[in-house]
Every structure is written in C-alpha cells, then in structure tokens.
Tab-separated table of C-alpha atoms and ligand atoms in Angstrom:
chain	number	residue	atom	x	y	z
A	223	MET	CA	-23.113	1.474	5.466
A	224	ALA	CA	-25.001	2.428	2.319
A	225	MET	CA	-23.327	4.501	-0.339
A	226	THR	CA	-23.232	8.163	0.596
A	227	SER	CA	-25.667	10.434	-1.212
A	228	GLU	CA	-24.898	13.698	-2.989
A	229	SER	CA	-25.802	15.651	0.155
A	230	GLY	CA	-23.431	13.352	2.060
A	231	ARG	CA	-20.649	14.283	-0.339
A	232	LEU	CA	-21.221	17.978	0.382
A	233	ASP	CA	-21.281	17.205	4.098
A	234	PHE	CA	-17.961	15.332	3.802
A	235	GLN	CA	-16.367	18.127	1.804
A	236	SER	CA	-17.526	20.727	4.279
A	237	LYS	CA	-16.026	18.711	7.157
A	238	LEU	CA	-12.797	18.162	5.222
A	239	ARG	CA	-12.510	21.840	4.294
A	240	SER	CA	-12.589	22.872	7.952
A	241	SER	CA	-10.196	20.116	9.107
A	242	ARG	CA	-6.782	21.077	10.474
A	243	LYS	CA	-5.432	17.539	10.590
A	244	ILE	CA	-6.085	14.983	7.871
A	245	THR	CA	-4.855	11.399	7.647
A	246	VAL	CA	-5.240	9.172	4.609
A	247	LEU	CA	-4.825	5.383	4.711
A	248	THR	CA	-4.364	3.665	1.371
A	249	GLY	CA	-4.164	0.065	0.217
A	250	ALA	CA	-3.616	-1.842	-2.987
A	251	GLY	CA	-6.870	-0.557	-4.533
A	252	VAL	CA	-5.333	2.896	-5.002
A	253	SER	CA	-2.712	1.411	-7.341
A	254	ALA	CA	-5.097	-0.988	-9.104
A	255	GLU	CA	-5.891	1.553	-11.821
A	256	SER	CA	-2.144	1.907	-12.396
A	257	GLY	CA	-2.031	-1.775	-13.323
A	258	ILE	CA	-0.676	-3.221	-10.076
A	259	ALA	CA	-2.686	-6.246	-8.941
A	260	THR	CA	-4.436	-6.173	-5.566
A	261	PHE	CA	-3.802	-9.010	-3.130
A	262	ARG	CA	-7.185	-10.528	-2.509
A	263	ARG	CA	-10.048	-11.899	-4.603
A	264	ALA	CA	-9.709	-13.330	-8.090
A	265	GLY	CA	-7.062	-10.902	-9.352
A	266	GLY	CA	-4.924	-11.465	-6.267
A	267	PHE	CA	-3.374	-14.741	-7.380
A	268	TRP	CA	0.183	-15.168	-8.652
A	269	ARG	CA	0.257	-18.643	-10.152
A	270	ARG	CA	-1.632	-20.687	-7.563
A	271	TYR	CA	-0.434	-18.576	-4.658
A	272	GLN	CA	-1.993	-15.720	-2.758
A	273	ALA	CA	0.185	-13.015	-1.213
A	274	GLN	CA	0.042	-14.557	2.238
A	275	ASP	CA	1.477	-17.817	0.807
A	276	LEU	CA	4.623	-16.012	-0.351
A	277	ALA	CA	4.900	-12.872	1.789
A	278	SER	CA	5.904	-14.716	4.914
A	279	PRO	CA	9.052	-15.811	6.765
A	280	GLU	CA	7.893	-19.431	6.333
A	281	ALA	CA	7.733	-19.083	2.536
A	282	TRP	CA	11.195	-17.491	2.562
A	283	ALA	CA	12.617	-20.318	4.702
A	284	ARG	CA	11.051	-22.876	2.353
A	285	ASP	CA	12.038	-21.369	-0.995
A	286	PRO	CA	13.657	-17.894	-1.152
A	287	GLY	CA	14.011	-18.199	-4.941
A	288	LEU	CA	10.247	-18.528	-5.357
A	289	VAL	CA	9.686	-15.545	-3.053
A	290	TRP	CA	12.170	-13.466	-5.081
A	291	GLU	CA	10.492	-14.578	-8.301
A	292	PHE	CA	7.166	-13.252	-6.968
A	293	TYR	CA	8.733	-9.927	-5.923
A	294	ASN	CA	10.675	-9.719	-9.172
A	295	HIS	CA	7.307	-9.928	-10.929
A	296	ARG	CA	5.795	-7.212	-8.711
A	297	ARG	CA	8.865	-4.999	-9.187
A	298	THR	CA	8.463	-5.314	-12.939
A	299	ALA	CA	4.772	-4.347	-12.684
A	300	SER	CA	5.590	-1.443	-10.330
A	301	CYS	CA	8.406	-0.139	-12.480
A	302	ASN	CA	6.117	0.110	-15.507
A	303	ALA	CA	3.273	1.707	-13.537
A	304	MET	CA	2.425	5.409	-13.487
A	305	PRO	CA	0.527	7.295	-10.769
A	306	ASN	CA	-3.187	7.551	-11.517
A	307	PRO	CA	-5.678	10.350	-10.713
A	308	ALA	CA	-6.198	8.931	-7.198
A	309	HIS	CA	-2.503	9.276	-6.314
A	310	ARG	CA	-2.481	12.769	-7.772
A	311	ALA	CA	-5.636	13.882	-5.917
A	312	ILE	CA	-4.118	12.756	-2.594
A	313	ALA	CA	-0.863	14.618	-3.350
A	314	THR	CA	-2.778	17.778	-4.270
A	315	LEU	CA	-4.786	17.581	-1.038
A	316	GLU	CA	-1.545	17.345	0.939
A	317	ALA	CA	0.021	20.293	-0.889
A	318	ARG	CA	-3.034	22.490	-0.218
A	319	TRP	CA	-3.159	21.568	3.464
A	320	ARG	CA	0.557	22.053	4.001
A	321	LYS	CA	0.378	25.455	2.350
A	322	ALA	CA	-2.464	26.433	4.658
A	323	GLY	CA	-0.507	25.283	7.753
A	324	GLY	CA	-2.552	22.138	8.292
A	325	THR	CA	-1.237	18.686	9.140
A	326	PHE	CA	-1.419	15.887	6.640
A	327	THR	CA	-0.125	12.311	6.813
A	328	LEU	CA	-0.458	9.550	4.283
A	329	LEU	CA	-0.268	6.057	5.748
A	330	THR	CA	0.093	3.528	2.971
A	331	GLN	CA	0.210	-0.232	3.017
A	332	ASN	CA	1.523	-0.152	-0.536
A	333	ILE	CA	5.126	-0.981	-1.207
A	334	ASP	CA	5.229	0.752	-4.592
A	335	ASP	CA	6.310	4.400	-4.833
A	336	LEU	CA	3.438	5.768	-6.905
A	337	HIS	CA	2.351	8.141	-4.123
A	338	GLU	CA	5.838	9.690	-4.100
A	339	GLN	CA	5.840	9.881	-7.887
A	340	ALA	CA	2.554	11.795	-7.690
A	341	GLY	CA	4.113	14.277	-5.250
A	342	SER	CA	3.109	13.002	-1.798
A	343	GLN	CA	5.669	13.998	0.832
A	344	SER	CA	4.473	13.150	4.296
A	345	ILE	CA	4.190	9.426	3.725
A	346	VAL	CA	4.621	6.409	5.979
A	347	HIS	CA	5.197	3.083	4.208
A	348	LEU	CA	3.749	0.805	6.861
A	349	HIS	CA	4.687	-2.361	4.946
A	350	GLY	CA	8.062	-1.236	3.626
A	351	SER	CA	9.310	-0.609	0.109
A	352	ILE	CA	9.634	-2.882	-2.875
A	353	TRP	CA	12.571	-0.729	-4.009
A	354	HIS	CA	14.699	-1.543	-0.979
A	355	VAL	CA	16.442	-4.750	0.018
A	356	ARG	CA	17.679	-5.883	3.415
A	357	CYS	CA	20.534	-8.213	4.248
A	358	VAL	CA	19.388	-11.184	6.316
A	359	ALA	CA	22.874	-11.365	7.880
A	360	CYS	CA	23.932	-7.781	8.703
A	361	GLY	CA	20.513	-6.098	8.456
A	362	GLU	CA	21.691	-3.285	6.165
A	363	VAL	CA	18.896	-1.709	4.122
A	364	THR	CA	19.807	-0.407	0.659
A	365	PRO	CA	17.895	1.014	-2.293
A	366	ASN	CA	17.779	-1.455	-5.172
A	367	ARG	CA	15.993	-1.010	-8.500
A	368	ASN	CA	17.539	-3.954	-10.335
A	369	ILE	CA	15.188	-5.718	-12.713
A	370	PRO	CA	15.719	-8.593	-12.871
A	371	ILE	CA	16.864	-8.691	-9.279
A	372	THR	CA	19.839	-10.812	-10.447
A	373	PRO	CA	20.575	-12.031	-13.989
A	374	ALA	CA	19.324	-15.516	-13.018
A	375	PHE	CA	15.790	-14.090	-12.716
A	376	ALA	CA	15.667	-12.723	-16.271
A	377	GLY	CA	12.488	-13.902	-17.983
A	378	SER	CA	11.104	-15.439	-14.779
A	379	GLY	CA	8.058	-14.436	-12.755
A	380	SER	CA	5.190	-15.175	-15.129
A	381	PRO	CA	1.941	-15.210	-13.077
A	382	ASP	CA	0.498	-17.935	-15.333
A	383	PRO	CA	-0.327	-21.011	-13.175
A	384	ALA	CA	0.796	-23.196	-16.100
A	385	PHE	CA	4.246	-21.579	-16.128
A	386	ARG	CA	6.892	-24.217	-15.510
A	387	ALA	CA	8.728	-22.816	-12.524
A	388	ARG	CA	12.419	-23.448	-12.175
A	389	HIS	CA	14.247	-23.797	-8.912
A	390	PHE	CA	16.678	-21.033	-7.981
A	391	ALA	CA	19.879	-21.909	-6.175
A	392	GLU	CA	21.366	-19.835	-3.339
A	393	THR	CA	23.949	-18.480	-5.780
A	394	ASP	CA	21.142	-17.085	-7.978
A	395	LEU	CA	19.850	-14.879	-5.147
A	396	PRO	CA	20.985	-11.278	-4.587
A	397	HIS	CA	23.774	-10.925	-2.021
A	398	CYS	CA	25.027	-8.178	0.261
A	399	ALA	CA	28.670	-7.047	0.294
A	400	CYS	CA	28.967	-8.925	3.605
A	401	GLY	CA	28.016	-12.182	1.851
A	402	GLY	CA	24.517	-12.462	3.346
A	403	VAL	CA	21.436	-13.026	1.189
A	404	LEU	CA	19.292	-9.965	0.432
A	405	ARG	CA	15.528	-10.122	0.941
A	406	PRO	CA	12.841	-7.598	-0.003
A	407	HIS	CA	12.635	-4.829	2.625
A	408	VAL	CA	8.933	-5.374	3.155
A	409	VAL	CA	6.874	-6.466	6.132
A	410	TRP	CA	5.688	-10.051	5.800
A	411	PHE	CA	2.794	-11.772	7.508
A	412	GLY	CA	3.718	-12.515	11.081
A	413	GLU	CA	6.402	-9.794	11.166
A	414	ALA	CA	6.232	-6.604	13.203
A	415	LEU	CA	5.983	-3.172	11.629
A	416	GLU	CA	8.971	-0.918	12.245
A	417	SER	CA	8.456	0.905	15.525
A	418	LYS	CA	9.150	4.322	13.932
A	419	HIS	CA	6.246	3.639	11.556
A	420	LEU	CA	3.940	2.594	14.379
A	421	ILE	CA	4.792	5.794	16.236
A	422	ALA	CA	4.258	7.934	13.132
A	423	ALA	CA	0.911	6.250	12.485
A	424	ALA	CA	-0.238	6.714	16.082
A	425	ASP	CA	0.734	10.408	15.820
A	426	ALA	CA	-1.193	10.747	12.577
A	427	VAL	CA	-4.317	9.242	14.123
A	428	ASN	CA	-4.120	11.210	17.357
A	429	GLY	CA	-6.285	14.326	17.093
A	430	CYS	CA	-7.018	13.781	13.436
A	431	ASP	CA	-10.192	15.546	12.232
A	432	VAL	CA	-10.873	13.480	9.120
A	433	MET	CA	-9.484	10.144	7.998
A	434	LEU	CA	-9.877	8.944	4.450
A	435	VAL	CA	-9.603	5.172	3.905
A	436	VAL	CA	-8.964	4.317	0.261
A	437	GLY	CA	-8.719	1.014	-1.577
A	438	THR	CA	-7.992	-1.323	1.289
A	439	SER	CA	-9.853	-4.446	2.374
A	440	ALA	CA	-8.810	-3.417	5.919
A	441	VAL	CA	-8.265	-6.975	7.055
A	442	VAL	CA	-4.538	-6.736	7.772
A	443	HIS	CA	-3.482	-5.460	11.194
A	444	PRO	CA	-2.196	-3.267	12.674
A	445	ALA	CA	-2.920	-1.037	9.619
A	446	ALA	CA	-6.670	-1.664	9.734
A	447	GLY	CA	-6.663	-1.027	13.480
A	448	PHE	CA	-5.682	2.615	12.897
A	449	VAL	CA	-9.154	3.191	11.478
A	450	THR	CA	-10.943	1.870	14.537
A	451	LEU	CA	-8.480	3.732	16.748
A	452	ALA	CA	-9.287	6.967	14.917
A	453	LYS	CA	-12.986	6.283	15.381
A	454	ARG	CA	-12.482	5.909	19.136
A	455	HIS	CA	-10.722	9.298	19.096
A	456	GLY	CA	-13.812	10.859	17.510
A	457	THR	CA	-12.382	11.254	14.002
A	458	ASN	CA	-14.797	11.429	11.083
A	459	ILE	CA	-13.989	8.693	8.610
A	460	ALA	CA	-14.721	8.354	4.905
A	461	GLU	CA	-14.203	5.232	2.845
A	462	VAL	CA	-13.550	5.141	-0.905
A	463	ASN	CA	-13.686	1.637	-2.341
A	464	ILE	CA	-15.395	-0.369	-5.057
A	465	GLU	CA	-16.959	-2.404	-2.252
A	466	ALA	CA	-17.402	-2.103	1.502
A	467	SER	CA	-14.274	-3.049	3.454
A	468	ALA	CA	-14.002	-4.662	6.872
A	469	VAL	CA	-14.052	-1.206	8.533
A	470	ASN	CA	-17.011	0.106	6.563
A	471	ASP	CA	-19.291	0.001	9.611
A	472	VAL	CA	-17.172	2.567	11.482
A	473	CYS	CA	-17.167	4.991	8.542
A	474	ASP	CA	-19.316	8.112	8.420
A	475	TRP	CA	-19.309	8.249	4.638
A	476	PHE	CA	-18.926	5.567	1.988
A	477	PHE	CA	-18.080	6.620	-1.554
A	478	GLU	CA	-18.477	3.516	-3.666
A	479	GLY	CA	-16.437	3.543	-6.855
A	480	LYS	CA	-12.966	3.520	-8.278
A	481	ALA	CA	-10.483	5.668	-6.398
A	482	GLY	CA	-9.285	7.209	-9.664
A	483	ASP	CA	-12.834	8.389	-10.400
A	484	MET	CA	-13.950	9.319	-6.894
A	485	LEU	CA	-10.954	11.101	-5.372
A	486	PRO	CA	-10.500	13.848	-7.979
A	487	LEU	CA	-14.176	14.756	-7.444
A	488	LEU	CA	-14.191	14.467	-3.672
A	489	LEU	CA	-10.882	16.201	-2.986
A	490	ASP	CA	-11.183	19.108	-5.374
A	491	ILE	CA	-11.514	21.573	-2.500
A	492	GLU	CA	-9.408	24.217	-0.767
A	493	PRO	CA	-8.952	24.435	3.011
A	494	ALA	CA	-11.284	26.903	4.717
B	553	LIG	P1	-6.346	-6.008	-0.732
B	553	LIG	O1	-6.009	-6.688	-2.011
B	553	LIG	O2	-6.654	-6.839	0.454
B	553	LIG	O3	-7.605	-5.069	-0.956
B	553	LIG	C1	-7.702	-4.196	-2.043
B	553	LIG	C2	-8.915	-3.328	-1.837
B	553	LIG	O4	-8.964	-2.390	-2.883
B	553	LIG	C3	-10.235	-4.093	-1.827
B	553	LIG	O5	-11.022	-3.635	-0.743
B	553	LIG	C4	-10.870	-3.703	-3.170
B	553	LIG	O6	-12.291	-3.671	-3.102
B	553	LIG	C5	-10.294	-2.315	-3.365
B	553	LIG	N1	-10.193	-1.851	-4.757
B	553	LIG	C6	-9.813	-2.555	-5.846
B	553	LIG	N2	-9.761	-1.758	-6.927
B	553	LIG	C7	-10.106	-0.513	-6.497
B	553	LIG	C8	-10.195	0.763	-7.134
B	553	LIG	N3	-9.954	0.936	-8.444
B	553	LIG	N4	-10.552	1.824	-6.384
B	553	LIG	C9	-10.811	1.684	-5.044
B	553	LIG	N5	-10.737	0.506	-4.400
B	553	LIG	C10	-10.373	-0.579	-5.114
B	553	LIG	O7	-5.158	-4.963	-0.446
B	553	LIG	P2	-4.764	-4.242	0.920
B	553	LIG	O8	-5.954	-3.910	1.733
B	553	LIG	O9	-3.829	-3.157	0.566
B	553	LIG	O10	0.557	-6.828	3.006
B	553	LIG	O11	-3.967	-5.403	1.621
B	553	LIG	C11	-3.334	-5.144	2.832
B	553	LIG	C12	-2.048	-5.909	2.901
B	553	LIG	O12	-2.268	-7.283	2.643
B	553	LIG	C13	-1.022	-5.523	1.845
B	553	LIG	O13	-0.261	-4.402	2.191
B	553	LIG	C14	-0.167	-6.735	1.788
B	553	LIG	C15	-1.274	-7.737	1.686
B	553	LIG	O14	-0.966	-9.016	1.885
B	553	LIG	C16	1.714	-7.470	3.059
B	553	LIG	O15	2.281	-7.907	2.073
B	553	LIG	C17	2.262	-7.556	4.439
C-alpha cells in the first residue's frame, strides 16, 4: 500500500487511542538505529554468510565454532547497543495502556534485550535470547553474558569477508556443568518456536484492536503469520518500515520511515 497521508496518521492515532488491546510485532529494523545489523539485504552479511547460513542446526552440526563466532560477534554488538527512540516509544505506549487497564503485548523476533532496557514488560521473545545459552546434552537454559563466550573467542568474530577465520576445537566451545556443549538459546531456521511463546502470541493476536508491525521483513514464519492471522480476526494493522514488507498488503496504514523517527511521533498519545 502507498505511504499513509497525514489524515491517515490522525485516523490511526484515533483508532489506537480507543483500542483496549494492542499488540506490537517487532523485527531487526527496530534495533538497526541502535547499531545492530539487520539480517537481510546488503547489511545482513557476516563475512560471506547470511543469517540463514549460520542460524541453523545444519550449520551447528557442520561447524559449531563458526556459529559461536557469529553469535559472539552479535553479542558484542548487542552489549554495546543502547535502546533508541523506537524502543522507548513502544515502552511508553505499554506503560500508558497498562495504567489505563488496557492489554498490551510486544512480540519480538529480536534476540537482543533493548526492548527490556527501554522498559517494555509484557514481551515475548519469539526467537529466544542472545543472553541465554542452552546445553545440547541436558537442555538446561542459563543466563550468560560472557564476552568473549570463552577465552578462545577473544578477538574473533570480525565480519570482514577477508578475515582469516581460524577453526575452533570442541574444547574451545562453552560447556555446561554436565559436560555438554552450550549453544545459543535462540530459535534457528527449521526449529520450532517454544510452545509457550506460540500460545502467548496467539493470545496477543486474539481480539486485538490494533497491531503495529515495526521493522520486520515479515518473511519468517510463524512470526509473520501472526499479522495475517490478526487481519483475519478483523484487527487494524499499521506498518512502520523504511520499505514495504511482505505483509504490507494486509496493512491498513503504512508509515514509511525509520522506526526511531516515526514511532515517537505516532505513539505520542494517551488512551481515550
Ligand atoms: P530482516 O533483516 O529480515 O528485516 C529487517 C527489516 O527492518 C526490513 O524490512 C527493513 O526494511 C527494516 N528496517 C531496517 N532499518 C529500519 C529502521 N531504521 N526502521 C524501520 N525499519 C527498518 O529482519 P527480521 O524481519 O527481524 O531469525 O528477520 C526475521 C528473522 O529472520 C530474525 O528474527 C532472524 C532472521 O533470520 C532467526 O534467527 C531465526
């Protein structure tokens, strides 16, 4: 759809103001202005790889050291990043709606914690958390903020395609107390989302008055499917993105621009 006009913005804000239940879906674009690279297009490469080449069980089976090097790099970027005005606008919207007795859920595909840092509370990390690890043997999930992930990874992770990668041995990888290897606690391509997250997302979509879709290409399922599901439920949907996403045609409003510019303007409202 074409970019929404000024009168469309007022229409959106009026609808949002009178909404009792709001759901926001975010993707990598919301953290782009905090300096965390998105996954697709030119900026989405790490060395010669795209996310789907490394964020998969096959990549892990082939070379877990390379996968950890990629996540070690993303952890370093995430640890240095600060929430931007988009994260803060979403957190403020939630606080206002909670105070007024409304229902608000943030569904994010992002594995960073910038939404939490900005103050978001009701948040579902559909794709897991970069700050947690999971044992491949016993399955235990633990918080882990080590950078580098083990001393062997110090100085590794340069995204430069010319960087001469070294091979990491099994002993270089992080290990659980049980002896098993630790992997990032994130959802990889081909893996199922946690059922508690699927249930929470379905709840958030059910009966939702307005859904805001921010900074996602909306090509990865099931996350993208929540938008079309909401549409089938009669929810009004607004997209904020620097370009139309794959779900743009089901949106009622399209606010074209950077999330950090658009959201503070769009969401500076109080519930009716
Ligand atoms: P993508 O990298 O696919 O898409 C990023 C989106 O953000 C694109 O639509 C951009 O146009 C938009 N964008 C970039 N900068 C923006 C800005 N400043 N303001 C607003 N929009 C901006 O990222 P996701 O859609 O999040 O999954 O990708 C979905 C999943 O695919 C990720 O969670 C990850 C990835 O592979 C896994 O790792 C399982």
